[in-house]
CSV table of C-alpha atoms in Angstrom, one decimal:
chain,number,residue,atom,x,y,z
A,8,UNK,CA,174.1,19.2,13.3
A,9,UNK,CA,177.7,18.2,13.3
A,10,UNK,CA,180.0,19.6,16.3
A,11,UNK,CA,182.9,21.5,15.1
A,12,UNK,CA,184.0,22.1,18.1
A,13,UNK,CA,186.9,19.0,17.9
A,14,UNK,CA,186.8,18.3,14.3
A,15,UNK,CA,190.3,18.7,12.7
A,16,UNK,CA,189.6,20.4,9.3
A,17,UNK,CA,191.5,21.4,6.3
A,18,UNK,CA,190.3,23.5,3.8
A,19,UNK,CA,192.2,23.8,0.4
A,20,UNK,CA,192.3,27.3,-1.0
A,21,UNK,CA,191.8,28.2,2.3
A,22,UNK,CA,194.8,31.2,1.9
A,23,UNK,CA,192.1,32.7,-0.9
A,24,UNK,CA,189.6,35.4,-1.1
A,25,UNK,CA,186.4,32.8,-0.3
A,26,UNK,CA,188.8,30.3,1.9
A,27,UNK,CA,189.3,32.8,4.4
A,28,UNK,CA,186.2,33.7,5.0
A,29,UNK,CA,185.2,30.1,5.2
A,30,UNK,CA,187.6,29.9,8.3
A,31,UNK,CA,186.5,33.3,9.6
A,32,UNK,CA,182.9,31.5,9.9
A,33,UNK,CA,184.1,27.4,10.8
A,34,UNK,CA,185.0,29.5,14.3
A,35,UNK,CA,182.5,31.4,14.8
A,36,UNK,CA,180.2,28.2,14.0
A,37,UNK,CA,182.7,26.6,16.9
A,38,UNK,CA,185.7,25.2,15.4
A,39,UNK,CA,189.0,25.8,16.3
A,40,UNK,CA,191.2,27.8,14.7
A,41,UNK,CA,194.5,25.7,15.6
A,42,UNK,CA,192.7,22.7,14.0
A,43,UNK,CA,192.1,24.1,11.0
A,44,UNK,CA,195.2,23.1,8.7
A,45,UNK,CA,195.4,25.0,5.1
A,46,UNK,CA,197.6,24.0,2.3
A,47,UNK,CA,199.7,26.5,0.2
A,48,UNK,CA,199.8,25.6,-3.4
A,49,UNK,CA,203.6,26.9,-3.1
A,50,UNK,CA,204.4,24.2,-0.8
A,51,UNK,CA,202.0,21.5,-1.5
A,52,UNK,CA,200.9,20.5,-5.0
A,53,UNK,CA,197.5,19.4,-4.8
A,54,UNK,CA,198.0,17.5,-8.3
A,55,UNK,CA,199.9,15.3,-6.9
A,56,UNK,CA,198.6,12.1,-5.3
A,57,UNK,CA,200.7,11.4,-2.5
A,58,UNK,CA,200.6,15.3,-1.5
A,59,UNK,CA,196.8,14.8,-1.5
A,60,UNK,CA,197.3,11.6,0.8
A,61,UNK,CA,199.7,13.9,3.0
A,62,UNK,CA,197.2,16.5,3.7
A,63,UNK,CA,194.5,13.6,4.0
A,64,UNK,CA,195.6,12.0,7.3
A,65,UNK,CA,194.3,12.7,10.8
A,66,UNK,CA,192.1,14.7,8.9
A,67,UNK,CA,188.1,14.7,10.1
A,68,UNK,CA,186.7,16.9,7.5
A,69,UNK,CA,188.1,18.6,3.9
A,70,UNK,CA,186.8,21.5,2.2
A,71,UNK,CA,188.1,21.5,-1.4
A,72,UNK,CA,187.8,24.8,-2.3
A,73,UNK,CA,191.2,25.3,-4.6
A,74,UNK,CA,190.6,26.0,-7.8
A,75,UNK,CA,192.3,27.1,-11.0
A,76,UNK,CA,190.2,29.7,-12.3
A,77,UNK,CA,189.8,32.7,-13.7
A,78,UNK,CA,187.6,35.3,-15.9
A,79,UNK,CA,186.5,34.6,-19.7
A,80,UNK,CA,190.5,35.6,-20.8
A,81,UNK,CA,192.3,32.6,-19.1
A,82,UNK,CA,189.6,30.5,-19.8
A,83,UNK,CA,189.9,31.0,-23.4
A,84,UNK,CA,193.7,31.3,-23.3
A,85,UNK,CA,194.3,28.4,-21.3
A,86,UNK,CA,191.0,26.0,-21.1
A,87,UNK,CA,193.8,22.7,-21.2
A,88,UNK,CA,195.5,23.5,-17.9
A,89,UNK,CA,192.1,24.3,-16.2
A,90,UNK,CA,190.8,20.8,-17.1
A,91,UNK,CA,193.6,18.9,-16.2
A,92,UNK,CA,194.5,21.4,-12.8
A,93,UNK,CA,191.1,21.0,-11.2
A,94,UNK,CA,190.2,17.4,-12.5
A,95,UNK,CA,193.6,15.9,-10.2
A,96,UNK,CA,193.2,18.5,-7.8
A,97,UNK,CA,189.5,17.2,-6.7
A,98,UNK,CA,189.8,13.5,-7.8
A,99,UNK,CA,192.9,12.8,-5.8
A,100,UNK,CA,191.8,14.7,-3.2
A,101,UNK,CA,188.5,12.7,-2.8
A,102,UNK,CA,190.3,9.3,-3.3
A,103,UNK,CA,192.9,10.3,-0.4
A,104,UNK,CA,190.3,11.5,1.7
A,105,UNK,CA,188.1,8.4,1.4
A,106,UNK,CA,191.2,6.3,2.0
A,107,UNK,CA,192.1,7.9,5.2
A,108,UNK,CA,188.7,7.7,6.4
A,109,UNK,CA,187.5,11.2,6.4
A,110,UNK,CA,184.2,11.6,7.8
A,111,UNK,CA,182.9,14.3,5.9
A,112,UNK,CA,184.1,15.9,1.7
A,113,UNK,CA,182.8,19.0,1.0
A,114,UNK,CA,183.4,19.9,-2.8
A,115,UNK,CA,182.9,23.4,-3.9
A,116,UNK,CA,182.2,23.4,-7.3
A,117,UNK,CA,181.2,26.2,-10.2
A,118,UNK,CA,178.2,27.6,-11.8
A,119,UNK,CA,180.3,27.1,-14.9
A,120,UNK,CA,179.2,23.2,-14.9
A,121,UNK,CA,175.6,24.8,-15.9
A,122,UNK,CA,174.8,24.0,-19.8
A,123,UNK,CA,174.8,27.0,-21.5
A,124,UNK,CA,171.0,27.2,-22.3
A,125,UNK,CA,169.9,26.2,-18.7
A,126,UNK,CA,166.3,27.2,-18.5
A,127,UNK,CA,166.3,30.6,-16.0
A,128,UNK,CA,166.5,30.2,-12.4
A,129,UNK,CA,169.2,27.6,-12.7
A,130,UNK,CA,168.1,24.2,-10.9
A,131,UNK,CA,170.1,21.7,-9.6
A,132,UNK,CA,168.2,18.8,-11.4
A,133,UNK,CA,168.9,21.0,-14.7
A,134,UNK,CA,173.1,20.3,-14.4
A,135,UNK,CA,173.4,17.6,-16.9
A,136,UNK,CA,170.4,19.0,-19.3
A,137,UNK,CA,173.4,20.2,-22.2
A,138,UNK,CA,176.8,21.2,-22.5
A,139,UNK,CA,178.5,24.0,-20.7
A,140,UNK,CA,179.1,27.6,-22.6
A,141,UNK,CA,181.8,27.3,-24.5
A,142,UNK,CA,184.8,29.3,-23.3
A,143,UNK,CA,183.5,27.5,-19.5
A,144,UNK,CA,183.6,24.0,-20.6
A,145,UNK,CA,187.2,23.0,-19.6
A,146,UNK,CA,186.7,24.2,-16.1
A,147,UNK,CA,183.0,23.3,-15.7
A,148,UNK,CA,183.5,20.1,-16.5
A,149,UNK,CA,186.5,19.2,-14.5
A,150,UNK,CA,184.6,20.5,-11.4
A,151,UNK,CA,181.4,18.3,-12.4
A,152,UNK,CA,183.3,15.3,-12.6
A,153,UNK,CA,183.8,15.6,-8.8
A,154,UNK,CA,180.0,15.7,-8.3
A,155,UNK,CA,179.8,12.6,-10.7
A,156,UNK,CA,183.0,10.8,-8.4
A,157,UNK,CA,181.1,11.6,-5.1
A,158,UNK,CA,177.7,10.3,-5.5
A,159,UNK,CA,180.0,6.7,-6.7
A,160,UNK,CA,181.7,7.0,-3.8
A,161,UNK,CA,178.8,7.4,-1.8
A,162,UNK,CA,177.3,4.5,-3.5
A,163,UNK,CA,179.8,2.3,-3.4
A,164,UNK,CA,181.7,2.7,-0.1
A,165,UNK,CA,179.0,5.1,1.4
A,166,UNK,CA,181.4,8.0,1.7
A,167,UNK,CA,179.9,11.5,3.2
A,168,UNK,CA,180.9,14.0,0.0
A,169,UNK,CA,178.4,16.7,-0.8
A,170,UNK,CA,179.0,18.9,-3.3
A,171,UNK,CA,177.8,22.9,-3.7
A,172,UNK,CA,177.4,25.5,-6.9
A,173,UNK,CA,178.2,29.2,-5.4
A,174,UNK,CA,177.4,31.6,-8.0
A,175,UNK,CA,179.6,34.1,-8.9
A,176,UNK,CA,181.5,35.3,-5.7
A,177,UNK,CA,182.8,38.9,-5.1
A,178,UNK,CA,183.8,41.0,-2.0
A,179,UNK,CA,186.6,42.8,-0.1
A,180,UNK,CA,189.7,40.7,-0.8
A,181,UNK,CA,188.8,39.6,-4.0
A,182,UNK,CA,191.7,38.8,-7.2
A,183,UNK,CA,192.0,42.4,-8.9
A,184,UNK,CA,194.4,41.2,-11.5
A,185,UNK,CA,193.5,42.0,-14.6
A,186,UNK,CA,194.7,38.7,-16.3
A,187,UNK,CA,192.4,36.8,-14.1
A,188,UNK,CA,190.2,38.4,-12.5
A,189,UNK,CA,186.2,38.1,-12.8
A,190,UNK,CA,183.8,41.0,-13.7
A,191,UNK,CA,183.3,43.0,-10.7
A,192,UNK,CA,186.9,43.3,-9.2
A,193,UNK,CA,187.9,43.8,-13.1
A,194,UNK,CA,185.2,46.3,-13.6
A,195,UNK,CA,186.5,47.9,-10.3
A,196,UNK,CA,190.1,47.9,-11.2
A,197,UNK,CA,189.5,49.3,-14.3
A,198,UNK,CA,187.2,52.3,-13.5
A,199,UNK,CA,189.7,53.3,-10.8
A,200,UNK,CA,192.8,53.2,-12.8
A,201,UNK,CA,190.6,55.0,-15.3
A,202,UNK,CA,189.8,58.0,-12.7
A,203,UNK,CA,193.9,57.7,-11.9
A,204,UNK,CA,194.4,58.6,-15.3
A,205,UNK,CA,191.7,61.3,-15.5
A,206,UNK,CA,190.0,58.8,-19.1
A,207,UNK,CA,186.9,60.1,-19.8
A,208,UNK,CA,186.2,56.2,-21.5
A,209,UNK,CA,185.9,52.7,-20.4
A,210,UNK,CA,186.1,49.9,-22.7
A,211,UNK,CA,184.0,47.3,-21.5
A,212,UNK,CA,183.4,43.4,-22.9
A,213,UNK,CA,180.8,42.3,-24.8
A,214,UNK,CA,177.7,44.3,-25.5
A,215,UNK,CA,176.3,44.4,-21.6
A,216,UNK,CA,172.9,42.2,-22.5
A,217,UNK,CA,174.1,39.5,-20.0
A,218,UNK,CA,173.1,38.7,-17.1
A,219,UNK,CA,174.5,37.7,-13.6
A,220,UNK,CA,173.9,36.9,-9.9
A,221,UNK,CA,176.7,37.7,-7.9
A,222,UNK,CA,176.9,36.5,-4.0
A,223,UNK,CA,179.0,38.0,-1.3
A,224,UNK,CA,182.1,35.9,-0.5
A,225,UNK,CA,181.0,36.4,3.6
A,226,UNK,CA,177.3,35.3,2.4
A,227,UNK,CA,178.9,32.4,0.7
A,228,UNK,CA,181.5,31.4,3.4
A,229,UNK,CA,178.3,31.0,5.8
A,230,UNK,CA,176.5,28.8,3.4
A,231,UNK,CA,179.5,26.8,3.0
A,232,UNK,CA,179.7,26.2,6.9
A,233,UNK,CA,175.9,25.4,7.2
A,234,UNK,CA,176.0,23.2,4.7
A,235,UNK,CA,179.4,21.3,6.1
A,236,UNK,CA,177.6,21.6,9.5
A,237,UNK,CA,174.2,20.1,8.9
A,238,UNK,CA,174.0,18.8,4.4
A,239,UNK,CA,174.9,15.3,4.3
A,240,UNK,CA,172.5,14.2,1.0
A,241,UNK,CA,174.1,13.2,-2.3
A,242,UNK,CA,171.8,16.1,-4.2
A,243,UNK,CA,174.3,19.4,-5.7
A,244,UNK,CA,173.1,22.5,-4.1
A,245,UNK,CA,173.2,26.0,-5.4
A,246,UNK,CA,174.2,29.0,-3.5
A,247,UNK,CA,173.1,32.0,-4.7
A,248,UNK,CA,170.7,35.5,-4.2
A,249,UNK,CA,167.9,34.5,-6.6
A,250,UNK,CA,168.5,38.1,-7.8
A,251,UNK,CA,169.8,38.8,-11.5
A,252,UNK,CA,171.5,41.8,-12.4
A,253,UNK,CA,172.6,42.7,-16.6
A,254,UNK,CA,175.8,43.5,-17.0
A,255,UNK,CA,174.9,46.6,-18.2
A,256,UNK,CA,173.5,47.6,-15.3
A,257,UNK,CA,176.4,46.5,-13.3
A,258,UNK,CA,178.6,48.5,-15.0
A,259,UNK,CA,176.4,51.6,-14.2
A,260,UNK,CA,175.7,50.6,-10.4
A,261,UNK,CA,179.8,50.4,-9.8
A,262,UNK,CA,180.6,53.6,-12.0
A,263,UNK,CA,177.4,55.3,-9.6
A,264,UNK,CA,179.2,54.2,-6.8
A,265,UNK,CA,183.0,55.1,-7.7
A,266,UNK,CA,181.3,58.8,-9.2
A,267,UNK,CA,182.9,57.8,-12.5
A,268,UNK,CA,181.2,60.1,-15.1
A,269,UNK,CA,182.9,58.8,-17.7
A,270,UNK,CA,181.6,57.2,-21.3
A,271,UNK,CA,181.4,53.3,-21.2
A,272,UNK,CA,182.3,51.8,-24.6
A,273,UNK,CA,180.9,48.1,-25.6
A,274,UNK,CA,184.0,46.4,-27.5
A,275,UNK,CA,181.3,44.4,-28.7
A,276,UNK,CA,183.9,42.3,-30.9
A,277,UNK,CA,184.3,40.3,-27.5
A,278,UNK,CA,182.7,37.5,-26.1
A,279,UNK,CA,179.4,37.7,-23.6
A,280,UNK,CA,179.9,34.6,-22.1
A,281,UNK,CA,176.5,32.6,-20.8
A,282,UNK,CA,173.8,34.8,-21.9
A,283,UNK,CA,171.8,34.6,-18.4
A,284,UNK,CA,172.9,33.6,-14.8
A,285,UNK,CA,170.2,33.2,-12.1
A,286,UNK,CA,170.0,30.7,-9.4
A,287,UNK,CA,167.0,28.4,-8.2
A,288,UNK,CA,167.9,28.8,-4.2
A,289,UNK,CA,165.2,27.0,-2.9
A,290,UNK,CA,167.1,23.3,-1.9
A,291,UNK,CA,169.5,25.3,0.3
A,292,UNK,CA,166.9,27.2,2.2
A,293,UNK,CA,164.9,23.7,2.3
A,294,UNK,CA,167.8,21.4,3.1
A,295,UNK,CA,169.9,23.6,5.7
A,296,UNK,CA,168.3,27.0,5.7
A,297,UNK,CA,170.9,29.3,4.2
A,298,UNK,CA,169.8,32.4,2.1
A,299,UNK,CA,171.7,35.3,0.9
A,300,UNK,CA,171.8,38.6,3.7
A,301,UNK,CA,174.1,41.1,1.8
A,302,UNK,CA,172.3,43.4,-0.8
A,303,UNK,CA,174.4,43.6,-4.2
A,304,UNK,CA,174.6,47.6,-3.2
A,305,UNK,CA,176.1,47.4,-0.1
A,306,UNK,CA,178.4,44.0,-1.1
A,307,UNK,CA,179.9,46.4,-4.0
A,308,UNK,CA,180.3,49.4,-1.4
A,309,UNK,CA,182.5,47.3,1.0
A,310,UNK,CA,184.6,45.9,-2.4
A,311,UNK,CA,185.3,49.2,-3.4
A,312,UNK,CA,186.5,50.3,-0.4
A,313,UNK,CA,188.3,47.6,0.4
A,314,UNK,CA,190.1,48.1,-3.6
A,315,UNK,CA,190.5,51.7,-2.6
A,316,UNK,CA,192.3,51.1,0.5
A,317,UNK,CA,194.8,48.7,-1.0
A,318,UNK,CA,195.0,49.3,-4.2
A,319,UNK,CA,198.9,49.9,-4.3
């Protein structure tokens, strides 16, 4: 198991909803909190080569967990800018890092990269078996390339990159905007500024037959640390609950638990996205022993509370 205890880390995106969880649980896993260095996208451009060389030295282990991303709306509204984004973002960043000797890459990268009629529980060895659902394919393809640059990396100049597929992330903290946010903390949003309103409706995408796994972003963070801790195989790995849940369903669990009594409308003239979302979780059990703790109940509880609290 690797010591953290003197490592000097970085973790990109580490300002976000997941990142800071991630650094919540690199100290209580034993690193310190004044080596842990985070860029801000404001002040550092992660697109940009020599930036990525800049945040690259001294360094002893990255976690690339920026991202560009967003719900089904930007990624149909803006699929060229979420290509190109996270493509330069990871490839610099992995070319810098190798360059400057870093002993360890850990890539986060996106269920997205799944085709789009991956056989149900996802598997790892399933990844390049088709191409991704549509409106994902931008973004799911610039994260898979990483995966693809890692394992060459390894190959060639025996590199230490691994690379790991969280499922859909939600929890306290979470992007509520409605421009980009994903389904829970839009679902959220919306049933709450309906109850604000006193709307006796709410509009909902697609037609609800979907279905999703969501993990909790602490549940995540962990499996993220155990993996940079004690994962050092070229294989992806999936993070995820196993447990699928219809949209639907969702949208009834979350209005149960806000006491919205309200009518839900399909706008069924919108897109579904991937028709089914379920993750294979054996390899990170098997490889470094990480499952899910957080039931999706008690996950959504704490979001909502959380949204309520700080919701102005």
């Amino acid at each position: 198991m690797l010591d953290l205890s003197n490592k000097r880390i970085v973790v990109t995106g580490g300002a976000g909803f997941l990142g800071r969880q991630v650094i919540e649980q690199l100290v209580q896993a034993g690193a310190q909190r004044e080596k842990i260095s985070v860029p801000r996208s404001r002040d550092q451009d992660l697109r940009n080569l020599q930036t990525c060389q800049n945040v690259s030295q001294q360094q002893d282990i990255i976690i690339h967990l920026a991202a560009h991303v967003g719900g089904i709306g930007l990624n149909r509204e803006k699929p060229a800018e979420l290509f190109y984004d996270n493509l330069m973002m990871g490839t610099q960043l992995i070319h810098a890092a190798y360059e400057a000797g870093v002993e360890k890459f850990v890539c986060v990268g996106t269920i997205c990269a799944y085709p789009k009629f991956t056989p149900v529980p996802f598997q790892e060895d399933d990844l390049w078996n088709g191409y991704p659902e549509e409106t994902n394919a931008p973004y799911g393809i610039a994260k898979k390339a990483l995966l693809v640059q890692l394992q060459a990396y390894r190959q060639q100049y025996g590199f230490n990159g691994i690379y790991l597929l969280p499922v859909n992330l939600y929890g306290p903290e979470d992007n509520f905007n409605p421009e980009s946010s994903h389904v829970i903390p839009a679902l959220i949003r919306k049933v709450h500024e309906a109850q604000q309103k006193g709307e006796k409706t709410l509009p909902v995408w697609g037609d609800g037959s979907p279905t999703r796994e969501f993990l909790y972003s602490t549940d995540a963070a962990r499996g993220i640390v155990m993996a940079t801790q004690s994962y050092d195989d070229p294989d992806p790995v999936n993070l995820g609950t196993n447990e699928e849940i219809s949209i639907k369903h969702l949208v009834e669990l979350i209005c149960e638990l806000m006491n919205f009594d309200g009518e839900i409308i399909w706008e069924t003239d919108k897109p579904n996205g991937q028709p089914r979302r379920c993750l294979d979780t054996q390899r990170a059990k098997e490889r470094f022993g990480f499952t899910a703790q957080t039931q999706l109940k008690q996950g959504l509880k704490n979001t909502i509370d959380w949204y309520r609290a700080n919701a102005d």
